Amino acid sequence: TLGGEINPSLLSLKQLRYLDLSENDFGGMPIPSFIGSLASLEYLNLSDARFGGTIPRQLGNVSTLHFLSLRGNYELDVKGGGLQWLRLLPHLEHLDLSWLNLTKAPDWLQVINKLPSLVELHLAGCELDHIPPLPSVNFTSLVVLDLSDNNFFSVMPRWIFSLRNLISLDLVSCGFVGQIPEGLRNLTSLVSLDVSYNQFKSLPASLFMMSSLVRLNLEYAFEAAFPIVLNPNMTNLR
């Protein structure tokens, strides 16, 4: 396990493309701003490394990034405007901010909507209590979306149904209420859907026409019990 300060001598590695400092213990120290000078970096994994303080905006200088994970660094302080640097990463395909407190960053969705190359987005356990509407969705290449373990206590946002390339949708324990919209039928590539531990009132009939589904979890998904009749065409379900 690494700890203490990260030596700026990393900057001498001019061709560095892959940097993984995950699963270490940096004791709440800030993410070094000089990482923003690693101009060739494509992969940056800082998951569960106990970084703290504010996220340095210099990370936005690494315009070559394809993969970024800050997952599990719960001591990071993400203030209003604290995610704006993400908009400078046009090639970002994988973003994981799970278990960061994003309650002080109300612009989180507007920022993410500026990432047209995004393929995977993980925002589990970010203590989000509001999911804004989106007039137009720009990250339509998304294949994996994880919003689990948040506190929305609202209906499902309709912009999700514009993500027609989604293969995996994880909405476990989001506090969603009301009906699951019929727009679900737009997600014709969906293989895995988990809406367990919510408070839905009913399911759309279109759900049972989704022959692409392999995994469907409806455990404790409804505020009251009602019968579910599976369509015999859902032959891929396991």
XYZ file of C-alpha atoms in Angstrom:
238
model
C 0.000 0.000 0.000
C 1.313 3.405 -0.993
C 0.872 6.486 1.173
C 2.268 9.952 1.774
C 3.067 12.420 -0.966
C 3.261 11.442 -4.620
C 6.623 12.410 -6.056
C 6.472 14.982 -8.884
C 9.230 12.986 -10.592
C 6.303 11.225 -12.293
C 6.411 14.171 -14.686
C 9.622 12.808 -16.158
C 7.560 9.940 -17.629
C 6.577 11.966 -20.675
C 4.961 9.036 -22.502
C 2.963 7.732 -19.514
C -0.459 6.606 -20.693
C -1.670 4.398 -17.813
C -1.630 5.432 -14.133
C -3.340 3.322 -11.466
C -3.048 4.472 -7.836
C -6.233 2.742 -6.664
C -6.625 0.847 -3.376
C -3.909 2.856 -1.606
C -4.156 5.110 1.452
C -3.089 8.704 0.913
C -4.644 9.785 4.216
C -6.901 12.531 2.878
C -4.168 14.403 1.011
C -5.227 16.278 -2.153
C -4.924 14.779 -5.601
C -1.651 16.230 -6.947
C -2.389 18.996 -9.428
C 0.718 18.064 -11.423
C -1.152 15.006 -12.746
C -2.735 17.553 -15.067
C 0.649 17.918 -16.776
C 0.821 14.257 -17.849
C -0.127 15.158 -21.393
C -0.189 11.601 -22.806
C -2.306 10.029 -20.054
C -5.275 7.984 -21.266
C -6.134 5.938 -18.146
C -6.287 7.376 -14.607
C -7.594 5.224 -11.764
C -7.598 6.834 -8.300
C -10.365 4.626 -6.849
C -10.545 4.020 -3.089
C -7.226 5.761 -2.465
C -8.401 8.144 0.313
C -7.726 11.385 -1.492
C -9.337 14.479 0.034
C -9.780 18.212 -0.507
C -10.990 19.693 -3.764
C -10.450 17.985 -7.103
C -7.758 19.944 -8.968
C -9.181 21.586 -12.075
C -5.825 20.843 -13.750
C -7.146 17.327 -14.449
C -9.069 18.992 -17.255
C -5.746 19.621 -19.004
C -5.354 15.889 -19.697
C -7.487 16.049 -22.818
C -6.282 12.580 -23.886
C -8.088 10.807 -21.003
C -10.366 7.923 -21.969
C -10.803 6.408 -18.479
C -11.194 8.266 -15.181
C -12.210 6.801 -11.839
C -12.335 8.737 -8.568
C -14.615 6.119 -7.039
C -14.758 5.787 -3.253
C -12.753 8.907 -2.351
C -15.482 10.081 0.009
C -13.240 12.774 1.548
C -13.117 14.716 -1.722
C -15.003 18.006 -1.493
C -16.937 18.618 -4.699
C -18.286 22.159 -4.484
C -20.498 24.061 -6.906
C -18.654 24.313 -10.202
C -16.188 21.722 -8.950
C -16.834 19.412 -11.901
C -16.550 21.985 -14.691
C -13.085 20.728 -15.638
C -14.707 17.503 -16.893
C -16.066 19.433 -19.866
C -12.493 19.698 -21.167
C -12.201 15.915 -21.636
C -13.845 15.310 -25.028
C -12.482 11.762 -25.405
C -13.597 10.487 -21.982
C -15.370 7.139 -22.352
C -15.454 5.781 -18.777
C -16.292 7.997 -15.781
C -16.755 6.677 -12.243
C -17.574 9.169 -9.474
C -19.360 6.629 -7.257
C -19.378 7.315 -3.518
C -18.346 10.944 -3.909
C -20.738 13.415 -2.301
C -22.107 15.460 -5.195
C -24.800 17.324 -3.253
C -22.838 20.589 -3.618
C -22.523 20.154 -7.385
C -26.030 20.824 -8.736
C -24.600 21.155 -12.253
C -23.411 17.519 -12.353
C -25.771 16.467 -15.129
C -25.169 19.547 -17.275
C -21.415 18.873 -17.090
C -21.791 15.190 -17.980
C -23.996 16.184 -20.904
C -20.901 17.844 -22.423
C -19.116 14.475 -22.741
C -20.200 13.105 -26.128
C -17.802 10.122 -26.093
C -19.039 8.721 -22.765
C -19.712 4.971 -22.826
C -19.820 4.116 -19.094
C -21.108 6.366 -16.298
C -21.082 5.281 -12.650
C -22.668 7.589 -10.046
C -23.629 5.118 -7.316
C -23.984 6.437 -3.776
C -23.355 10.106 -4.631
C -26.086 11.306 -2.202
C -27.924 12.902 -5.109
C -31.447 14.017 -4.208
C -32.438 15.645 -7.483
C -32.186 14.470 -11.063
C -32.663 17.402 -13.441
C -34.447 17.275 -16.784
C -32.385 17.468 -19.976
C -33.873 19.245 -23.007
C -31.428 17.374 -25.240
C -29.104 14.466 -24.486
C -25.572 14.640 -25.895
C -24.063 11.482 -24.366
C -26.121 9.073 -26.441
C -23.179 6.664 -26.890
C -23.707 5.538 -23.278
C -23.773 1.759 -22.845
C -23.622 1.452 -19.022
C -25.466 3.736 -16.581
C -25.334 3.208 -12.808
C -27.327 5.623 -10.617
C -27.877 3.186 -7.746
C -28.047 4.106 -4.051
C -29.145 7.715 -4.432
C -32.141 9.556 -2.957
C -34.107 10.957 -5.878
C -37.630 10.228 -4.558
C -39.108 11.281 -7.896
C -40.349 9.723 -11.109
C -37.793 8.317 -13.529
C -36.380 11.051 -15.775
C -37.452 10.719 -19.389
C -34.001 11.554 -20.778
C -32.856 8.051 -19.792
C -35.028 6.699 -22.595
C -33.011 8.686 -25.145
C -29.989 6.499 -24.370
C -30.838 3.939 -27.031
C -27.442 2.203 -26.874
C -27.803 1.250 -23.201
C -26.928 -2.349 -22.415
C -26.886 -2.092 -18.605
C -29.117 0.150 -16.463
C -28.716 0.014 -12.671
C -31.326 1.972 -10.682
C -31.178 -0.005 -7.420
C -32.406 1.893 -4.358
C -32.937 5.276 -6.020
C -36.264 6.061 -4.362
C -38.036 6.254 -7.718
C -41.838 6.444 -7.469
C -44.847 6.382 -9.782
C -44.925 4.353 -12.953
C -41.992 3.159 -15.010
C -42.609 5.112 -18.229
C -43.505 3.372 -21.474
C -40.382 5.011 -22.921
C -38.523 1.982 -21.600
C -39.390 0.265 -24.872
C -36.924 2.589 -26.632
C -34.033 0.769 -24.952
C -34.008 -2.094 -27.414
C -30.380 -3.083 -26.704
C -30.873 -3.453 -22.943
C -29.409 -6.675 -21.551
C -29.427 -5.939 -17.800
C -32.077 -3.938 -15.922
C -32.105 -3.623 -12.133
C -34.848 -1.480 -10.566
C -34.941 -3.257 -7.205
C -35.646 -1.434 -3.932
C -37.729 1.412 -5.354
C -41.374 2.432 -4.886
C -42.887 2.033 -8.322
C -46.643 1.631 -8.697
C -46.669 -0.439 -11.855
C -44.704 -1.800 -14.786
C -45.243 -0.874 -18.425
C -46.474 -3.712 -20.612
C -43.612 -2.914 -22.987
C -41.102 -4.270 -20.447
C -42.276 -7.793 -21.187
C -41.677 -7.328 -24.901
C -37.952 -6.646 -24.419
C -36.522 -9.846 -25.835
C -32.910 -8.634 -25.441
C -33.075 -8.762 -21.620
C -30.852 -11.366 -19.979
C -31.001 -10.036 -16.416
C -34.081 -8.422 -14.832
C -34.245 -7.633 -11.114
C -37.601 -6.451 -9.732
C -36.937 -7.335 -6.080
C -38.791 -4.942 -3.736
C -39.335 -2.611 -6.694
C -42.985 -1.796 -5.958
C -44.893 -0.123 -3.157
C -47.516 -2.887 -3.307
C -47.518 -6.444 -4.592
C -49.115 -7.262 -7.933
C -48.901 -10.218 -10.305
C -46.234 -10.290 -12.999
C -46.744 -12.355 -16.124
C -43.601 -12.873 -18.181
C -43.797 -12.932 -21.946
C -42.696 -16.307 -23.383
C -40.617 -14.371 -25.935
C -38.219 -13.291 -23.168
C -36.154 -16.396 -23.810
C -32.814 -14.851 -22.833
C -33.742 -14.247 -19.182
C -31.525 -16.072 -16.719
